[in-house]
Structure formats: C-alpha cells, structure tokens
Tab-separated table of C-alpha atoms in Angstrom:
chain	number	residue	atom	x	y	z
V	1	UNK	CA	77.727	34.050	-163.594
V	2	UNK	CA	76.813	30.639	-162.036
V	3	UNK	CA	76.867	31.571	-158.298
V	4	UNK	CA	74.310	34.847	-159.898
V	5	UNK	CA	72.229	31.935	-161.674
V	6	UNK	CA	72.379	29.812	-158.653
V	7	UNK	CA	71.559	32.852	-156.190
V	8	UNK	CA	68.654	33.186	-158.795
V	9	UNK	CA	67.236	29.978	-158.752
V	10	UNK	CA	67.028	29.730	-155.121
V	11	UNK	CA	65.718	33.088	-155.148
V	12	UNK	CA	62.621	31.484	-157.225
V	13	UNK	CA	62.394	28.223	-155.022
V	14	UNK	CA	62.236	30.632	-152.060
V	15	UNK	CA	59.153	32.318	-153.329
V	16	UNK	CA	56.996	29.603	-155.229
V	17	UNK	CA	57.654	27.896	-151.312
V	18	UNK	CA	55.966	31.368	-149.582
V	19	UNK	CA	53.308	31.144	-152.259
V	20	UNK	CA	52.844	27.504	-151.838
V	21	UNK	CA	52.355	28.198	-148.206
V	22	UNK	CA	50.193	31.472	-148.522
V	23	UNK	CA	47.568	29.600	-150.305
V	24	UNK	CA	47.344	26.948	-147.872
V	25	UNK	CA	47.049	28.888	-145.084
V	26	UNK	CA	44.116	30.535	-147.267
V	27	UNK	CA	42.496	27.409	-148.215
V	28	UNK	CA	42.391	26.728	-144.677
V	29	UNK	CA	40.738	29.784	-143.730
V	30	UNK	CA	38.047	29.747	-146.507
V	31	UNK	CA	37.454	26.109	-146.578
V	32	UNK	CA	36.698	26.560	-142.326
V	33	UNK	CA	34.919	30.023	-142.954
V	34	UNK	CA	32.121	28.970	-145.770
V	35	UNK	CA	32.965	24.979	-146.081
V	36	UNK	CA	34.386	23.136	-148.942
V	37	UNK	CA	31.460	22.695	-151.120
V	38	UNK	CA	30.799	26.719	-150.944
V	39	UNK	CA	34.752	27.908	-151.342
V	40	UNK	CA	35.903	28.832	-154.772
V	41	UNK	CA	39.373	29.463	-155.703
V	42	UNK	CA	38.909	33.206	-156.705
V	43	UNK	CA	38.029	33.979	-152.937
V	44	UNK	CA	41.275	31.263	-151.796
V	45	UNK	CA	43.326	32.809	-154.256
V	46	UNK	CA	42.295	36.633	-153.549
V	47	UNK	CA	42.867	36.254	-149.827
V	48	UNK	CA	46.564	34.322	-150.170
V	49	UNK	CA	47.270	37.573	-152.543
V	50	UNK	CA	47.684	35.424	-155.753
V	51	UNK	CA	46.004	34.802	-158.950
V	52	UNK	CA	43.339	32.254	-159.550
V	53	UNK	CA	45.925	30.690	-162.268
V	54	UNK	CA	48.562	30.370	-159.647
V	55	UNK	CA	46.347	28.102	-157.117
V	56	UNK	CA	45.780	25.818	-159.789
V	57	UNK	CA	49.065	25.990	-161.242
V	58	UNK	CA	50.377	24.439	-157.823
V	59	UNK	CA	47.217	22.368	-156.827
V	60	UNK	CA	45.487	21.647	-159.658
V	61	UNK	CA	41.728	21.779	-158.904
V	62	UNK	CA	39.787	22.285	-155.792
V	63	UNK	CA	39.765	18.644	-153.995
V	64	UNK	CA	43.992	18.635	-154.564
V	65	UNK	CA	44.006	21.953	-152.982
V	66	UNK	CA	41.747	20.420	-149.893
V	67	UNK	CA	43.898	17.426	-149.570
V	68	UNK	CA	47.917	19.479	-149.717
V	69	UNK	CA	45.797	22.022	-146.800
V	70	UNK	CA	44.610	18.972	-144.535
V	71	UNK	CA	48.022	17.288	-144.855
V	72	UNK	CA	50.250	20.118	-144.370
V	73	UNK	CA	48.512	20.991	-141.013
V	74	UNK	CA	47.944	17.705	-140.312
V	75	UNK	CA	51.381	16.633	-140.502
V	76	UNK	CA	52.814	20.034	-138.699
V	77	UNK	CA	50.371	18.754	-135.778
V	78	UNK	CA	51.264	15.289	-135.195
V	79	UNK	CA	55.015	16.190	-135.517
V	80	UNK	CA	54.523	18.439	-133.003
V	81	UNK	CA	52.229	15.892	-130.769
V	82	UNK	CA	54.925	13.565	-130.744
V	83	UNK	CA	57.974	15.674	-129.754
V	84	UNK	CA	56.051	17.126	-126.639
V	85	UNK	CA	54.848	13.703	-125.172
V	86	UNK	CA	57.507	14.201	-122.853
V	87	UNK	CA	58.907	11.810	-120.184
V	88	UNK	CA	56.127	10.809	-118.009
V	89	UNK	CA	54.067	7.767	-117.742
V	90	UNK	CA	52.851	5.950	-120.618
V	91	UNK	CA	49.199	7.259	-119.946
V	92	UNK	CA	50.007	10.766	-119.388
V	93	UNK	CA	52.148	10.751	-122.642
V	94	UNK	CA	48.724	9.590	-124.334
V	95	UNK	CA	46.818	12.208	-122.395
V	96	UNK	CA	49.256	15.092	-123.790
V	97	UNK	CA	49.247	13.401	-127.609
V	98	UNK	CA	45.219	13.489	-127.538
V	99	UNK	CA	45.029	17.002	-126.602
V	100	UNK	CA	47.425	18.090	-129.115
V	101	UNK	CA	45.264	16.207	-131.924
V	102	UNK	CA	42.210	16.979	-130.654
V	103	UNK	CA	43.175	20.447	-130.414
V	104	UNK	CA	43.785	20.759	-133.729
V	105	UNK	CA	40.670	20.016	-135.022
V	106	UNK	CA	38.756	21.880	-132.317
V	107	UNK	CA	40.696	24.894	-133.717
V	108	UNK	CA	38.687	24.045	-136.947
V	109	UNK	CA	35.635	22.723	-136.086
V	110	UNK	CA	33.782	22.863	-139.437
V	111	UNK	CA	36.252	20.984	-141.462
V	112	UNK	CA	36.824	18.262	-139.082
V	113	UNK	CA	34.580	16.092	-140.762
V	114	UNK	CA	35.638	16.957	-143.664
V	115	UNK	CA	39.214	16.205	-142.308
V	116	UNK	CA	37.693	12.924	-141.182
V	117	UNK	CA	36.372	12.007	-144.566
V	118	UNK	CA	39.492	13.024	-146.789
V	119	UNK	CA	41.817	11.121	-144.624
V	120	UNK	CA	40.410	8.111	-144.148
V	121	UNK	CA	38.768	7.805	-147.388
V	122	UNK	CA	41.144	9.689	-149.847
V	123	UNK	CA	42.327	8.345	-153.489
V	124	UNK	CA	45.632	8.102	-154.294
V	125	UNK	CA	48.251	9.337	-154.172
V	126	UNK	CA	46.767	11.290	-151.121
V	127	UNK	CA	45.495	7.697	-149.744
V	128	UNK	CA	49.007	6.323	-149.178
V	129	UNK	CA	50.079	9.508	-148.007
V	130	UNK	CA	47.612	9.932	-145.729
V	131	UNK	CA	48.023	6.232	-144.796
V	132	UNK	CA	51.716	6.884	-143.740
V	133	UNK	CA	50.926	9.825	-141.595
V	134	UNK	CA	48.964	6.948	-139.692
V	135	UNK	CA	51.972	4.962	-139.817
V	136	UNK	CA	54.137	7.116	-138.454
V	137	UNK	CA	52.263	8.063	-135.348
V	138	UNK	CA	51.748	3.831	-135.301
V	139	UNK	CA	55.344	3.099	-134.867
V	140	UNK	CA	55.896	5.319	-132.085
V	141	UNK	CA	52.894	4.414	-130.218
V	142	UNK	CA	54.065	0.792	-130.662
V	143	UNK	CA	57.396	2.259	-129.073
V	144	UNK	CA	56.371	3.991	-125.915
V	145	UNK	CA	54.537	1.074	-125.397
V	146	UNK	CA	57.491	-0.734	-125.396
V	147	UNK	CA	59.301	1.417	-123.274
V	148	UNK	CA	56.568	1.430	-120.611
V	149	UNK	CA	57.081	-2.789	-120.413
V	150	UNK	CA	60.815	-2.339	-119.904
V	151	UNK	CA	59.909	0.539	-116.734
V	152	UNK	CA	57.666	-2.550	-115.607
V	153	UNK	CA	54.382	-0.597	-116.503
V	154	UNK	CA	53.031	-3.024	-118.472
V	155	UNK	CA	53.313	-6.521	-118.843
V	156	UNK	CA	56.583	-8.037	-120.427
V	157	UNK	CA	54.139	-9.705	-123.131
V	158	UNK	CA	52.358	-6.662	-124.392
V	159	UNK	CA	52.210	-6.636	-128.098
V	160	UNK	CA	53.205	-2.969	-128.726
V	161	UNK	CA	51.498	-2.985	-132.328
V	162	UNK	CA	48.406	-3.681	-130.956
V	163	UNK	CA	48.619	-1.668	-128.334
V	164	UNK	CA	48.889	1.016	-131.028
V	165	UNK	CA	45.785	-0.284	-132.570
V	166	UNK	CA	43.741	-0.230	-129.773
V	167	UNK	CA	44.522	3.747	-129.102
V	168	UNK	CA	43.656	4.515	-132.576
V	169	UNK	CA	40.326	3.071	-131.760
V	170	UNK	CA	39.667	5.106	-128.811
V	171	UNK	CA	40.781	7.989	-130.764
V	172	UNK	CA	38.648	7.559	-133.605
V	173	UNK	CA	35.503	6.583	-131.960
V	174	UNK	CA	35.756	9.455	-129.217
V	175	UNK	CA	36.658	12.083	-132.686
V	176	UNK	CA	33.343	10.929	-134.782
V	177	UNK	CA	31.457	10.840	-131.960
V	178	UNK	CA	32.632	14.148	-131.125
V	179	UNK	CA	32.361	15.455	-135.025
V	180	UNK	CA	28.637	13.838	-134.816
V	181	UNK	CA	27.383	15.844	-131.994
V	182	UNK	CA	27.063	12.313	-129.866
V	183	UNK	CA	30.081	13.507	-126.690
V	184	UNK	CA	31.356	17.092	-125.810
V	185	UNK	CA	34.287	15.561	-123.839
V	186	UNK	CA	36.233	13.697	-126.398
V	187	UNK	CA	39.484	14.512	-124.699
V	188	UNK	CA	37.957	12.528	-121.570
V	189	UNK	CA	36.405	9.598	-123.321
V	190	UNK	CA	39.855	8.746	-124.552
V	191	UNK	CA	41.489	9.481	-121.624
V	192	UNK	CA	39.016	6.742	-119.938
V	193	UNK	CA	38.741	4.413	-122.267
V	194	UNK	CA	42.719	4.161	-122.063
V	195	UNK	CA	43.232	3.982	-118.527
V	196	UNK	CA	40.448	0.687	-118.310
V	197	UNK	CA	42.511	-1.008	-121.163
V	198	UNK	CA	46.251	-0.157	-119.627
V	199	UNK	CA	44.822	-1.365	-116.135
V	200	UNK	CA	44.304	-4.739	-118.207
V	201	UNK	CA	47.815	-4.797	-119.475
V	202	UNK	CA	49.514	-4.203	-116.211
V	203	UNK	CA	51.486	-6.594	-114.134
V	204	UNK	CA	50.037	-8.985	-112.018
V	205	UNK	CA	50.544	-6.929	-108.844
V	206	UNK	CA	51.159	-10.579	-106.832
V	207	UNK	CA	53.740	-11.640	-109.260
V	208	UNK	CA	55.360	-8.407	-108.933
V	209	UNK	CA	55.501	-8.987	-104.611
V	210	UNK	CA	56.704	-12.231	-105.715
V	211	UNK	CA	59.926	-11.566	-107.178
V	212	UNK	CA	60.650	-8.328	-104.843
C-alpha cells in the first residue's frame, strides 16, 4: 500500500511538472506571437492543452506567468552558454558565450525587450532571482578570466570581477542597442569592443622578452 501511494504521488509530481512545462512553452509562443500586453490566458492556456484555471493555479496572474517563461528559458540558455565555452582562448570563449545569448533572443525577437525590461527591472521575488542568474554567469566570467592570467594571457594583476563587469557592459549596450533598432551586428560590436579592452589587459610584450 505505501510503495502504490508512493508510485502515486510521483505519478502526480510527474504530470503537474509536464503541465508546468506545457504552459511555458505556450506562454512563450503567444507572448512572442501577439506580445504581452495582447496575450490572454484563455489563448496560453488553450494552446498548452489546459484549462484557464490551471495556468493560474500554477502562475497566478499574467505578469508571474511572463516572469517563470523568461526565467525558465533564460536559465536553460545560459546553462547551456557556459558548458560549451570550450577550451580555447579567453576571447574566443566570449565570442561562443555571446552567440549563444544573443541567439536566444534573436530566436524571439519581439519579447526581447520585454525580456530586457522584466529582468533588469523585475520585483521580487523575481528581482533576486533574476539577479542571481546574473551572478552566476558573473562568477564564471570572473573565473576564465582568471584562468587566462595563469596561461599568461592577461596580466598577473587583472581583477577578474571587473573584468566580468566590463563584459556585461559590452553585452548590454550592444543588446539595447540591438533591441532599439540602433546596430544589426550585435554579435560583432561585442566581439570588438572585447578584443580593444583584452589588448589593454595583456602583458607588457617587453616584460614578457625580458624574463624569456
């Protein structure tokens, strides 16, 4: 009787996770098709094969249902940015995390801004959650460049934090310049503006002769 209750209950967990995801992949799909002031849960609901009462008995209203979509895929993306940097150089592992992000929201072009907007401007508890996405893909930029100044690529003294802080500005300038019409190359303007500020951080090609 308890393994058949147990059985059961995962049975249940199984499918409220399948539903969970169903509507999310909807939401996505209607919130890129008409926007997110136009979409209406009906039409999310209808297409993820639910009831209108089930959407909002897992997300709750509208905006909640906006945020969970944006984070899922959002989260699923930069996971999978930062396990195929691979082993190159410290730029072309930028180059291949940039295309991966930018590719996502190239795949959805009308909610990028809206993507923009939500995650940098979000209440809580999606703030924080969308803060610690940030976070995460921080640290590891702070640790690749770390591991570019120990393979002599950059300068012993290179503050990988900061380092980190200064892609994230490329990034997001080249995205809402890209999201405002303003550059069609996005991909490239990052790509650029990183390799003029790793030539900066480089070491002194002299003292290098020096000690060899």
């Amino acid at each position: 009787m308890f393994n058949k209750r147990k059985s059961q209950s995962g049975t249940r967990a199984t499918q409220k996770e399948a539903t969970g995801h169903a509507v999310l992949q909807a939401a996505r799909v209607e919130f890129e098709r008409v926007g997110f002031e136009a979409a209406n849960l009906r039409s999310i609901a209808a297409l993820a094969g639910v009831s209108a009462g089930t959407v909002l008995h897992h997300y709750g209203d509208k905006r909640e249902l906006l945020h969970a979509a944006l984070f899922d895929d959002l989260e699923q993306t930069l996971a999978r940015a930062l396990a195929g940097l691979g082993k190159g150089s410290l730029e072309e592992q930028l180059s291949a995390l940039t295309r991966t992000v930018f590719g996502y929201y190239q795949r959805r072009p009308q909610l990028s801004r809206t993507l923009l907007k939500e995650s940098l401007f979000a209440e809580e508890p999606w703030a924080q959650r969308f803060t610690a996405q940030v976070g995460r893909v921080h640290g590891a930029l702070a640790q690749l460049a770390q591991k570019a100044s120990e393979r002599g690529e950059l300068r012993p003294n290179v503050d990988g934090a900061l380092f980190a802080v200064a892609y994230f500005s490329f990034f997001y300038f080249a995205l809402i310049a890209w999201v405002q019409g303003a550059h069609g190359s996005p991909m490239e303007l990052v790509d650029r503006l990183v390799r003029q500020h790793l030539e900066g951080l480089r070491p002194d090609p002299k003292s290098r002769r020096r000690k060899s």
